mmCIF file of C-alpha atoms (C1' of nucleotides) and ligand atoms in Angstrom:
data_model
loop_
_atom_site.group_PDB
_atom_site.id
_atom_site.type_symbol
_atom_site.label_atom_id
_atom_site.label_comp_id
_atom_site.label_asym_id
_atom_site.label_seq_id
_atom_site.Cartn_x
_atom_site.Cartn_y
_atom_site.Cartn_z
ATOM 1 C CA MET A 175 230.039 -65.041 5.207
ATOM 2 C CA LYS A 176 230.523 -64.281 8.873
ATOM 3 C CA ALA A 177 230.270 -60.574 8.254
ATOM 4 C CA VAL A 178 227.163 -60.834 6.138
ATOM 5 C CA LEU A 179 225.453 -63.106 8.627
ATOM 6 C CA PHE A 180 226.413 -60.776 11.412
ATOM 7 C CA LEU A 181 224.995 -57.839 9.511
ATOM 8 C CA ALA A 182 221.897 -59.817 8.663
ATOM 9 C CA LEU A 183 221.365 -60.478 12.323
ATOM 10 C CA HIS A 184 221.967 -56.960 13.567
ATOM 11 C CA THR A 185 221.099 -54.498 10.843
ATOM 12 C CA ASP A 186 218.347 -53.309 8.550
ATOM 13 C CA GLU A 187 217.458 -50.098 6.745
ATOM 14 C CA ASP A 188 217.142 -48.294 10.067
ATOM 15 C CA HIS A 189 220.014 -49.884 11.947
ATOM 16 C CA LYS A 190 223.347 -49.708 10.195
ATOM 17 C CA MET A 191 226.729 -50.702 11.442
ATOM 18 C CA MET A 192 230.201 -49.449 10.660
ATOM 19 C CA VAL A 193 233.076 -51.764 9.888
ATOM 20 C CA LYS A 194 234.738 -50.741 13.099
ATOM 21 C CA ASP A 195 231.789 -52.180 14.988
ATOM 22 C CA VAL A 196 231.885 -55.422 13.072
ATOM 23 C CA TYR A 197 235.464 -56.499 12.505
ATOM 24 C CA GLY A 198 236.163 -57.289 16.133
ATOM 25 C CA ARG A 199 233.109 -59.494 16.380
ATOM 26 C CA ILE A 200 234.115 -61.756 13.550
ATOM 27 C CA ASN A 201 237.831 -61.807 14.129
ATOM 28 C CA VAL A 202 238.844 -60.233 10.844
ATOM 29 C CA PRO A 203 241.162 -57.250 10.432
ATOM 30 C CA GLN A 204 239.383 -53.983 9.897
ATOM 31 C CA SER A 205 240.894 -53.049 6.556
ATOM 32 C CA TYR A 206 240.352 -56.432 5.077
ATOM 33 C CA LEU A 207 236.758 -56.495 6.177
ATOM 34 C CA ALA A 208 236.263 -53.026 4.750
ATOM 35 C CA LYS A 209 237.472 -54.175 1.370
ATOM 36 C CA LEU A 210 235.260 -57.225 1.413
ATOM 37 C CA LEU A 211 232.180 -55.278 2.441
ATOM 38 C CA GLN A 212 232.852 -52.644 -0.192
ATOM 39 C CA GLU A 213 233.092 -55.339 -2.809
ATOM 40 C CA LEU A 214 229.838 -56.885 -1.664
ATOM 41 C CA SER A 215 228.227 -53.485 -1.582
ATOM 42 C CA LYS A 216 229.421 -52.651 -5.067
ATOM 43 C CA HIS A 217 227.739 -55.813 -6.317
ATOM 44 C CA ASN A 218 224.562 -55.038 -4.379
ATOM 45 C CA VAL A 219 224.801 -58.047 -2.135
ATOM 46 C CA ILE A 220 224.757 -55.764 0.861
ATOM 47 C CA SER A 221 223.788 -52.116 1.228
ATOM 48 C CA SER A 222 225.652 -49.101 2.489
ATOM 49 C CA ALA A 223 225.188 -45.457 3.251
ATOM 50 C CA ARG A 224 227.892 -42.837 3.556
ATOM 51 C CA GLY A 225 228.221 -40.002 5.915
ATOM 52 C CA PRO A 226 227.039 -39.595 9.466
ATOM 53 C CA LYS A 227 224.421 -42.133 10.456
ATOM 54 C CA GLY A 228 225.774 -44.247 7.638
ATOM 55 C CA GLY A 229 227.210 -47.709 7.602
ATOM 56 C CA PHE A 230 226.628 -51.113 6.142
ATOM 57 C CA TYR A 231 223.378 -52.952 6.435
ATOM 58 C CA LEU A 232 221.227 -55.571 4.789
ATOM 59 C CA SER A 233 218.022 -54.383 3.239
ATOM 60 C CA ALA A 234 215.028 -56.682 3.153
ATOM 61 C CA ILE A 235 215.900 -57.362 -0.448
ATOM 62 C CA ASN A 236 219.509 -58.158 0.439
ATOM 63 C CA LYS A 237 218.392 -60.645 3.026
ATOM 64 C CA GLU A 238 216.434 -62.581 0.452
ATOM 65 C CA LEU A 239 219.489 -63.083 -1.726
ATOM 66 C CA PRO A 240 220.825 -66.605 -2.040
ATOM 67 C CA LEU A 241 224.095 -67.285 -0.280
ATOM 68 C CA ILE A 242 225.808 -68.203 -3.502
ATOM 69 C CA LYS A 243 225.927 -64.491 -4.366
ATOM 70 C CA ILE A 244 228.371 -63.934 -1.559
ATOM 71 C CA VAL A 245 230.825 -66.546 -2.672
ATOM 72 C CA ASP A 246 230.469 -65.601 -6.324
ATOM 73 C CA VAL A 247 231.376 -62.000 -5.574
ATOM 74 C CA ILE A 248 234.220 -62.767 -3.192
ATOM 75 C CA ASP A 249 235.737 -65.908 -4.645
ATOM 76 C CA GLY A 250 234.545 -65.833 -8.233
ATOM 77 C CA GLU A 251 232.023 -68.033 -9.907
ATOM 78 C CA GLN A 252 234.496 -70.733 -10.767
ATOM 79 C CA ARG A 253 235.672 -71.357 -7.236
ATOM 80 C CA LEU A 254 233.072 -73.985 -6.411
ATOM 81 C CA ARG A 255 232.162 -75.149 -9.865
ATOM 82 C CA SER A 256 235.366 -76.268 -11.481
ATOM 83 C CA CYS A 257 236.522 -79.821 -11.946
ATOM 84 C CA LEU A 258 238.909 -81.203 -9.362
ATOM 85 C CA LEU A 259 241.276 -82.246 -12.107
ATOM 86 C CA SER A 260 240.799 -79.123 -14.206
ATOM 87 C CA ILE A 261 238.727 -80.602 -16.980
ATOM 88 C CA LYS A 262 237.028 -77.795 -18.910
ATOM 89 C CA GLU A 263 233.526 -78.838 -17.934
ATOM 90 C CA CYS A 264 232.639 -80.842 -14.868
ATOM 91 C CA ASP A 265 229.661 -83.034 -15.640
ATOM 92 C CA SER A 266 228.717 -86.651 -15.136
ATOM 93 C CA GLU A 267 228.860 -87.295 -18.881
ATOM 94 C CA ASN A 268 232.619 -87.273 -19.022
ATOM 95 C CA PRO A 269 233.632 -87.572 -15.396
ATOM 96 C CA CYS A 270 237.241 -87.225 -14.330
ATOM 97 C CA ALA A 271 238.766 -89.809 -12.035
ATOM 98 C CA LEU A 272 237.799 -87.840 -8.955
ATOM 99 C CA HIS A 273 234.322 -86.840 -10.049
ATOM 100 C CA HIS A 274 232.505 -89.700 -8.335
ATOM 101 C CA LEU A 275 234.338 -89.066 -5.092
ATOM 102 C CA VAL A 276 232.511 -85.832 -4.782
ATOM 103 C CA GLY A 277 229.450 -87.458 -6.205
ATOM 104 C CA ASN A 278 226.521 -85.156 -5.823
ATOM 105 C CA ALA A 279 228.046 -83.748 -2.671
ATOM 106 C CA ASN A 280 229.370 -80.689 -4.404
ATOM 107 C CA SER A 281 226.288 -80.004 -6.465
ATOM 108 C CA TYR A 282 224.249 -80.592 -3.337
ATOM 109 C CA PHE A 283 226.250 -77.910 -1.591
ATOM 110 C CA ILE A 284 226.014 -75.500 -4.491
ATOM 111 C CA GLU A 285 222.295 -76.036 -4.823
ATOM 112 C CA ASN A 286 221.881 -75.330 -1.154
ATOM 113 C CA LEU A 287 223.821 -72.116 -1.581
ATOM 114 C CA GLU A 288 221.559 -71.215 -4.464
ATOM 115 C CA ASN A 289 218.327 -72.129 -2.734
ATOM 116 C CA THR A 290 219.032 -70.817 0.734
ATOM 117 C CA SER A 291 218.720 -67.147 1.433
ATOM 118 C CA ILE A 292 220.580 -65.178 4.026
ATOM 119 C CA ALA A 293 217.274 -64.710 5.817
ATOM 120 C CA ASP A 294 216.742 -68.469 5.953
ATOM 121 C CA LEU A 295 219.912 -68.911 7.955
ATOM 122 C CA ILE A 296 219.045 -66.116 10.301
ATOM 123 C CA VAL A 297 215.732 -67.738 11.121
ATOM 124 C CA ASP A 298 217.518 -70.851 12.323
ATOM 125 C CA VAL A 299 219.962 -68.822 14.356
ATOM 126 C CA ARG A 300 217.127 -66.895 15.982
ATOM 127 C CA ASP A 301 215.345 -70.151 16.720
ATOM 128 C CA GLY A 302 218.469 -71.474 18.341
ATOM 129 C CA LYS A 303 218.681 -74.314 15.861
ATOM 130 C CA THR A 304 222.108 -73.202 14.739
ATOM 131 C CA VAL A 305 224.779 -71.036 16.247
ATOM 132 C CA LEU A 306 226.641 -68.048 14.970
ATOM 133 C CA PRO A 307 229.874 -67.959 16.931
ATOM 134 C CA LEU A 308 230.108 -64.187 17.044
ATOM 135 C CA MET B 149 246.400 -85.768 -6.927
ATOM 136 C CA LYS B 150 247.058 -85.523 -10.645
ATOM 137 C CA ALA B 151 250.653 -86.520 -10.181
ATOM 138 C CA VAL B 152 249.874 -89.456 -7.938
ATOM 139 C CA LEU B 153 247.192 -90.727 -10.268
ATOM 140 C CA PHE B 154 249.531 -90.328 -13.175
ATOM 141 C CA LEU B 155 252.220 -92.272 -11.354
ATOM 142 C CA ALA B 156 249.709 -94.885 -10.302
ATOM 143 C CA LEU B 157 248.771 -95.369 -13.920
ATOM 144 C CA HIS B 158 252.281 -95.501 -15.340
ATOM 145 C CA THR B 159 254.654 -96.778 -12.688
ATOM 146 C CA ASP B 160 255.355 -99.653 -10.351
ATOM 147 C CA GLU B 161 258.433 -101.133 -8.659
ATOM 148 C CA ASP B 162 259.977 -101.867 -12.035
ATOM 149 C CA HIS B 163 258.897 -98.795 -13.955
ATOM 150 C CA LYS B 164 259.813 -95.530 -12.325
ATOM 151 C CA MET B 165 259.452 -92.028 -13.631
ATOM 152 C CA MET B 166 261.402 -88.871 -13.054
ATOM 153 C CA VAL B 167 259.753 -85.573 -12.276
ATOM 154 C CA LYS B 168 260.945 -84.226 -15.597
ATOM 155 C CA ASP B 169 258.843 -86.887 -17.301
ATOM 156 C CA VAL B 170 255.782 -86.082 -15.250
ATOM 157 C CA TYR B 171 255.482 -82.359 -14.778
ATOM 158 C CA GLY B 172 254.685 -81.622 -18.400
ATOM 159 C CA ARG B 173 251.905 -84.148 -18.452
ATOM 160 C CA ILE B 174 250.020 -82.645 -15.574
ATOM 161 C CA ASN B 175 250.690 -78.995 -16.289
ATOM 162 C CA VAL B 176 252.589 -78.253 -13.100
ATOM 163 C CA PRO B 177 255.984 -76.564 -12.889
ATOM 164 C CA GLN B 178 258.863 -78.945 -12.424
ATOM 165 C CA SER B 179 260.247 -77.588 -9.167
ATOM 166 C CA TYR B 180 256.891 -77.380 -7.546
ATOM 167 C CA LEU B 181 256.037 -80.908 -8.504
ATOM 168 C CA ALA B 182 259.408 -82.068 -7.211
ATOM 169 C CA LYS B 183 258.697 -80.566 -3.832
ATOM 170 C CA LEU B 184 255.263 -82.102 -3.654
ATOM 171 C CA LEU B 185 256.496 -85.538 -4.647
ATOM 172 C CA GLN B 186 259.336 -85.351 -2.155
ATOM 173 C CA GLU B 187 256.879 -84.505 0.550
ATOM 174 C CA LEU B 188 254.647 -87.399 -0.401
ATOM 175 C CA SER B 189 257.648 -89.680 -0.558
ATOM 176 C CA LYS B 190 258.861 -88.583 2.846
ATOM 177 C CA HIS B 191 255.499 -89.569 4.265
ATOM 178 C CA ASN B 192 255.528 -92.878 2.403
ATOM 179 C CA VAL B 193 252.529 -92.093 0.295
ATOM 180 C CA ILE B 194 254.613 -92.671 -2.809
ATOM 181 C CA SER B 195 257.981 -94.349 -3.292
ATOM 182 C CA SER B 196 261.239 -93.151 -4.753
ATOM 183 C CA ALA B 197 264.710 -94.333 -5.654
ATOM 184 C CA ARG B 198 267.756 -92.195 -6.179
ATOM 185 C CA GLY B 199 270.511 -92.486 -8.676
ATOM 186 C CA PRO B 200 270.477 -93.819 -12.197
ATOM 187 C CA LYS B 201 267.467 -95.948 -12.977
ATOM 188 C CA GLY B 202 265.778 -94.155 -10.112
ATOM 189 C CA GLY B 203 262.676 -92.063 -9.987
ATOM 190 C CA PHE B 204 259.292 -91.904 -8.345
ATOM 191 C CA TYR B 205 256.829 -94.734 -8.433
ATOM 192 C CA LEU B 206 253.921 -96.273 -6.613
ATOM 193 C CA SER B 207 254.494 -99.596 -4.991
ATOM 194 C CA ALA B 208 251.657 -102.067 -4.684
ATOM 195 C CA ILE B 209 251.343 -100.970 -1.102
ATOM 196 C CA ASN B 210 251.249 -97.322 -2.084
ATOM 197 C CA LYS B 211 248.457 -97.976 -4.515
ATOM 198 C CA GLU B 212 246.296 -99.441 -1.807
ATOM 199 C CA LEU B 213 246.500 -96.289 0.280
ATOM 200 C CA PRO B 214 243.338 -94.252 0.701
ATOM 201 C CA LEU B 215 243.246 -90.967 -1.153
ATOM 202 C CA ILE B 216 242.839 -89.011 2.037
ATOM 203 C CA LYS B 217 246.531 -89.619 2.752
ATOM 204 C CA ILE B 218 247.444 -87.418 -0.156
ATOM 205 C CA VAL B 219 245.417 -84.469 0.963
ATOM 206 C CA ASP B 220 246.445 -84.892 4.587
ATOM 207 C CA VAL B 221 250.117 -84.757 3.651
ATOM 208 C CA ILE B 222 249.848 -81.880 1.202
ATOM 209 C CA ASP B 223 247.141 -79.721 2.708
ATOM 210 C CA GLY B 224 247.120 -80.791 6.328
ATOM 211 C CA GLU B 225 244.546 -82.760 8.182
ATOM 212 C CA GLN B 226 242.438 -79.753 9.029
ATOM 213 C CA ARG B 227 241.898 -78.582 5.489
ATOM 214 C CA LEU B 228 238.772 -80.603 4.873
ATOM 215 C CA ARG B 229 237.599 -81.114 8.404
ATOM 216 C CA SER B 230 237.228 -77.681 9.912
ATOM 217 C CA CYS B 231 234.024 -75.770 10.464
ATOM 218 C CA LEU B 232 233.075 -73.239 7.824
ATOM 219 C CA LEU B 233 232.630 -70.603 10.487
ATOM 220 C CA SER B 234 235.672 -71.628 12.523
ATOM 221 C CA ILE B 235 233.911 -73.254 15.420
ATOM 222 C CA LYS B 236 236.363 -75.410 17.309
ATOM 223 C CA GLU B 237 234.599 -78.665 16.531
ATOM 224 C CA CYS B 238 232.338 -79.222 13.586
ATOM 225 C CA ASP B 239 229.609 -81.643 14.556
ATOM 226 C CA SER B 240 225.858 -81.829 14.194
ATOM 227 C CA GLU B 241 225.378 -81.422 17.948
ATOM 228 C CA ASN B 242 226.197 -77.747 17.928
ATOM 229 C CA PRO B 243 225.985 -76.834 14.269
ATOM 230 C CA CYS B 244 227.034 -73.422 13.044
ATOM 231 C CA ALA B 245 224.730 -71.476 10.754
ATOM 232 C CA LEU B 246 226.333 -72.950 7.654
ATOM 233 C CA HIS B 247 226.638 -76.519 8.870
ATOM 234 C CA HIS B 248 223.394 -77.776 7.343
ATOM 235 C CA LEU B 249 224.256 -76.246 4.000
ATOM 236 C CA VAL B 250 227.044 -78.699 3.669
ATOM 237 C CA GLY B 251 224.903 -81.314 5.296
ATOM 238 C CA ASN B 252 226.505 -84.667 4.965
ATOM 239 C CA ALA B 253 228.070 -83.595 1.699
ATOM 240 C CA ASN B 254 231.415 -82.891 3.266
ATOM 241 C CA SER B 255 231.527 -85.989 5.420
ATOM 242 C CA TYR B 256 230.386 -87.955 2.405
ATOM 243 C CA PHE B 257 233.331 -86.612 0.475
ATOM 244 C CA ILE B 258 235.783 -87.272 3.289
ATOM 245 C CA GLU B 259 234.508 -90.786 3.792
ATOM 246 C CA ASN B 260 234.963 -91.431 0.111
ATOM 247 C CA LEU B 261 238.521 -90.196 0.344
ATOM 248 C CA GLU B 262 239.054 -92.504 3.279
ATOM 249 C CA ASN B 263 237.439 -95.545 1.699
ATOM 250 C CA THR B 264 238.715 -95.197 -1.834
ATOM 251 C CA SER B 265 242.211 -96.302 -2.669
ATOM 252 C CA ILE B 266 244.400 -94.955 -5.410
ATOM 253 C CA ALA B 267 244.106 -98.329 -7.094
ATOM 254 C CA ASP B 268 240.326 -98.101 -7.066
ATOM 255 C CA LEU B 269 240.434 -94.953 -9.165
ATOM 256 C CA ILE B 270 242.893 -96.443 -11.597
ATOM 257 C CA VAL B 271 240.592 -99.378 -12.207
ATOM 258 C CA ASP B 272 237.849 -97.042 -13.347
ATOM 259 C CA VAL B 273 240.219 -95.119 -15.555
ATOM 260 C CA ARG B 274 241.468 -98.331 -17.156
ATOM 261 C CA ASP B 275 237.887 -99.447 -17.683
ATOM 262 C CA GLY B 276 237.131 -96.178 -19.404
ATOM 263 C CA LYS B 277 234.540 -95.303 -16.806
ATOM 264 C CA THR B 278 236.380 -92.141 -15.854
ATOM 265 C CA VAL B 279 238.959 -90.009 -17.552
ATOM 266 C CA LEU B 280 242.341 -88.766 -16.450
ATOM 267 C CA PRO B 281 242.973 -85.675 -18.536
ATOM 268 C CA LEU B 282 246.708 -86.247 -18.778
ATOM 269 C "C1'" DG C 57 226.800 -23.626 3.219
ATOM 270 C "C1'" DT C 58 229.933 -25.816 6.502
ATOM 271 C "C1'" DT C 59 231.332 -29.511 9.074
ATOM 272 C "C1'" DA C 60 232.079 -34.047 10.476
ATOM 273 C "C1'" DG C 61 231.210 -38.889 9.900
ATOM 274 C "C1'" DA C 62 230.856 -42.411 7.135
ATOM 275 C "C1'" DA C 63 231.879 -45.388 2.797
ATOM 276 C "C1'" DT C 64 234.847 -45.510 -1.397
ATOM 277 C "C1'" DA C 65 239.047 -45.677 -4.183
ATOM 278 C "C1'" DT C 66 243.740 -46.474 -4.805
ATOM 279 C "C1'" DG C 67 248.036 -47.893 -4.020
ATOM 280 C "C1'" DA C 68 251.553 -49.764 -0.754
ATOM 281 C "C1'" DT C 69 253.074 -53.332 2.427
ATOM 282 C "C1'" DA C 70 253.066 -57.964 4.663
ATOM 283 C "C1'" DA C 71 252.150 -62.791 4.756
ATOM 284 C "C1'" DA C 72 251.381 -66.983 2.548
ATOM 285 C "C1'" DA C 73 251.695 -70.023 -1.262
ATOM 286 C "C1'" DA C 74 253.854 -71.310 -5.327
ATOM 287 C "C1'" DT C 75 257.986 -71.530 -7.952
ATOM 288 C "C1'" DC C 76 262.859 -71.449 -8.801
ATOM 289 C "C1'" DA C 77 267.874 -72.480 -8.212
ATOM 290 C "C1'" DG C 78 271.624 -74.816 -6.613
ATOM 291 C "C1'" DA C 79 274.267 -77.645 -3.512
ATOM 292 C "C1'" DT C 80 274.118 -82.436 -1.388
ATOM 293 C "C1'" DT C 81 273.298 -87.215 -1.009
ATOM 294 C "C1'" DT C 82 272.458 -91.797 -2.866
ATOM 295 C "C1'" DA C 83 272.957 -95.490 -5.984
ATOM 296 C "C1'" DG C 84 273.756 -97.903 -10.440
ATOM 297 C "C1'" DG C 85 276.952 -99.056 -13.961
ATOM 298 C "C1'" DA C 86 281.410 -98.815 -16.527
ATOM 299 C "C1'" DT D 102 286.835 -97.151 -7.959
ATOM 300 C "C1'" DC D 103 284.717 -93.353 -10.283
ATOM 301 C "C1'" DC D 104 281.314 -91.170 -12.878
ATOM 302 C "C1'" DT D 105 276.827 -89.983 -13.650
ATOM 303 C "C1'" DA D 106 271.891 -89.826 -12.849
ATOM 304 C "C1'" DA D 107 268.562 -89.372 -9.999
ATOM 305 C "C1'" DA D 108 266.100 -87.753 -5.542
ATOM 306 C "C1'" DT D 109 266.738 -84.775 -1.445
ATOM 307 C "C1'" DC D 110 267.565 -80.648 1.077
ATOM 308 C "C1'" DT D 111 267.891 -75.773 1.750
ATOM 309 C "C1'" DG D 112 267.068 -71.341 0.896
ATOM 310 C "C1'" DA D 113 265.832 -67.581 -2.359
ATOM 311 C "C1'" DT D 114 262.543 -65.530 -5.551
ATOM 312 C "C1'" DT D 115 258.125 -64.749 -7.492
ATOM 313 C "C1'" DT D 116 253.214 -64.593 -7.361
ATOM 314 C "C1'" DT D 117 249.066 -64.365 -5.050
ATOM 315 C "C1'" DT D 118 246.357 -63.141 -1.233
ATOM 316 C "C1'" DA D 119 245.629 -60.667 2.788
ATOM 317 C "C1'" DT D 120 246.347 -56.502 5.192
ATOM 318 C "C1'" DC D 121 247.464 -51.693 5.835
ATOM 319 C "C1'" DA D 122 247.415 -46.607 5.091
ATOM 320 C "C1'" DT D 123 245.657 -42.632 3.153
ATOM 321 C "C1'" DA D 124 243.336 -39.594 0.264
ATOM 322 C "C1'" DT D 125 238.685 -38.829 -1.761
ATOM 323 C "C1'" DT D 126 233.716 -38.566 -2.139
ATOM 324 C "C1'" DC D 127 229.231 -38.510 -0.367
ATOM 325 C "C1'" DT D 128 225.677 -37.075 3.001
ATOM 326 C "C1'" DA D 129 223.168 -36.006 7.241
ATOM 327 C "C1'" DA D 130 222.802 -32.482 10.567
ATOM 328 C "C1'" DC D 131 223.591 -28.038 12.345
HETATM 329 S S1 LIG E 553 234.716 -83.903 -13.984
HETATM 330 FE FE1 LIG E 553 236.276 -83.546 -12.517
HETATM 331 S S2 LIG E 553 235.165 -83.155 -10.709
HETATM 332 FE FE2 LIG E 553 233.582 -83.440 -12.194
HETATM 333 S S1 LIG E 554 229.714 -76.571 12.737
HETATM 334 FE FE1 LIG E 554 230.330 -75.173 11.181
HETATM 335 S S2 LIG E 554 230.416 -76.411 9.407
HETATM 336 FE FE2 LIG E 554 229.869 -77.851 10.967
#
DNA sequence: GTTAGAATATGATAAAAATCAGATTTAGGA
DNA sequence: TCCTAAATCTGATTTTTATCATATTCTAAC
C-alpha cells in the first residue's frame, strides 16, 4: 500500500522510479519491496519497464484501479472476506457468533476498497486532507 | 475466540473441560490450544484448575469480561489499534491516506469488542440468533 | 551490435508464528 | 500417604512469512 501510494504520488509514464529509490522512503527492505512490486506488476496493478530509464510506475490506468486490487494480489482474496470463525460463507443469513460484532464495518471497509481508486487517495494527499508519512 | 466461546457455552465452576476435549471441536492442534488457554488463564481471562477433576472453565466473572480482553492477551493491544500506514497515533486529527477508508469501521469494531461480553454472545447463540460452528 | 541499467525469476536464508514434546507442579481421591 | 490426572512451564521443531542473494532477461542508448 505504502509503495503503491508512493509511486502514485511520484511517478507516471514519463517518470519512473527504481526500487532502490523507493524502499528507503517507506521503510521496507529492498528485496522484499522488489518482490512485492514484481508481484503487483505481474498482475498489472502497477507498471514497469526494464533496462536503462526503466523502473516502476503507475500508468493513468493503474491509478484508476480500486485499492482492493492491491490487497487481493498481495494477501489473497480471502484475507478480508472470510468469516471470523471460519464458517464457509460469511453472510447475515447464517451469522456466526462474532458476525454482528463486525456488523457492516467489514463490508463497509471492503466496499470502500472497491470503490476508492488509488487516484482518489492521492487527490486527498495533494489537497493536504490526509497525510502520507513518507 | 473459538475456544473461549466453546468454554463459555459448555463450562462453569462445576463443569470443567480439558484441552483434549476441546481442541478437536474447534479444529486447533492440541498443543497450540494448550498454550493459548494457559496464556488466557495466566491473565485471568479464563479459569483453570489442576489435578484430577481439573480443567479449564469460565467462571461467572470470566463470562462478564469484554471480548477485547481476549484479543489483547493473545494478539497484543496494538494489533487492532495501530494506523494502517504506521503513523504513531491513529486519530482523525491527522489522518493518514487510508484512515478514511476504515472510517469509523475499525473503532466501531473495537468498541463492540469493548462493550460486548462473552456472556452476551452466548445468549445469542443459545437463542439461535447466531451460530457457533463447533 | 554491444553495453549497461533496469526488472524478472528462482532459490536460499532468516525471522516470526504455530506446533510439538517432555519435564514439573498442583490437587483430588484411594 | 501415595498415586494419578490435570494444568503449567520450558524449550525444541516445524511451518509460514519475510528477507536476502544471484543469475537471467529485456531494452534504451551509444
Ligand atoms: S459469519 Fe462469521 S463473520 Fe460473518
Ligand atoms: S491515521 Fe492511519 S489509519 Fe488512522
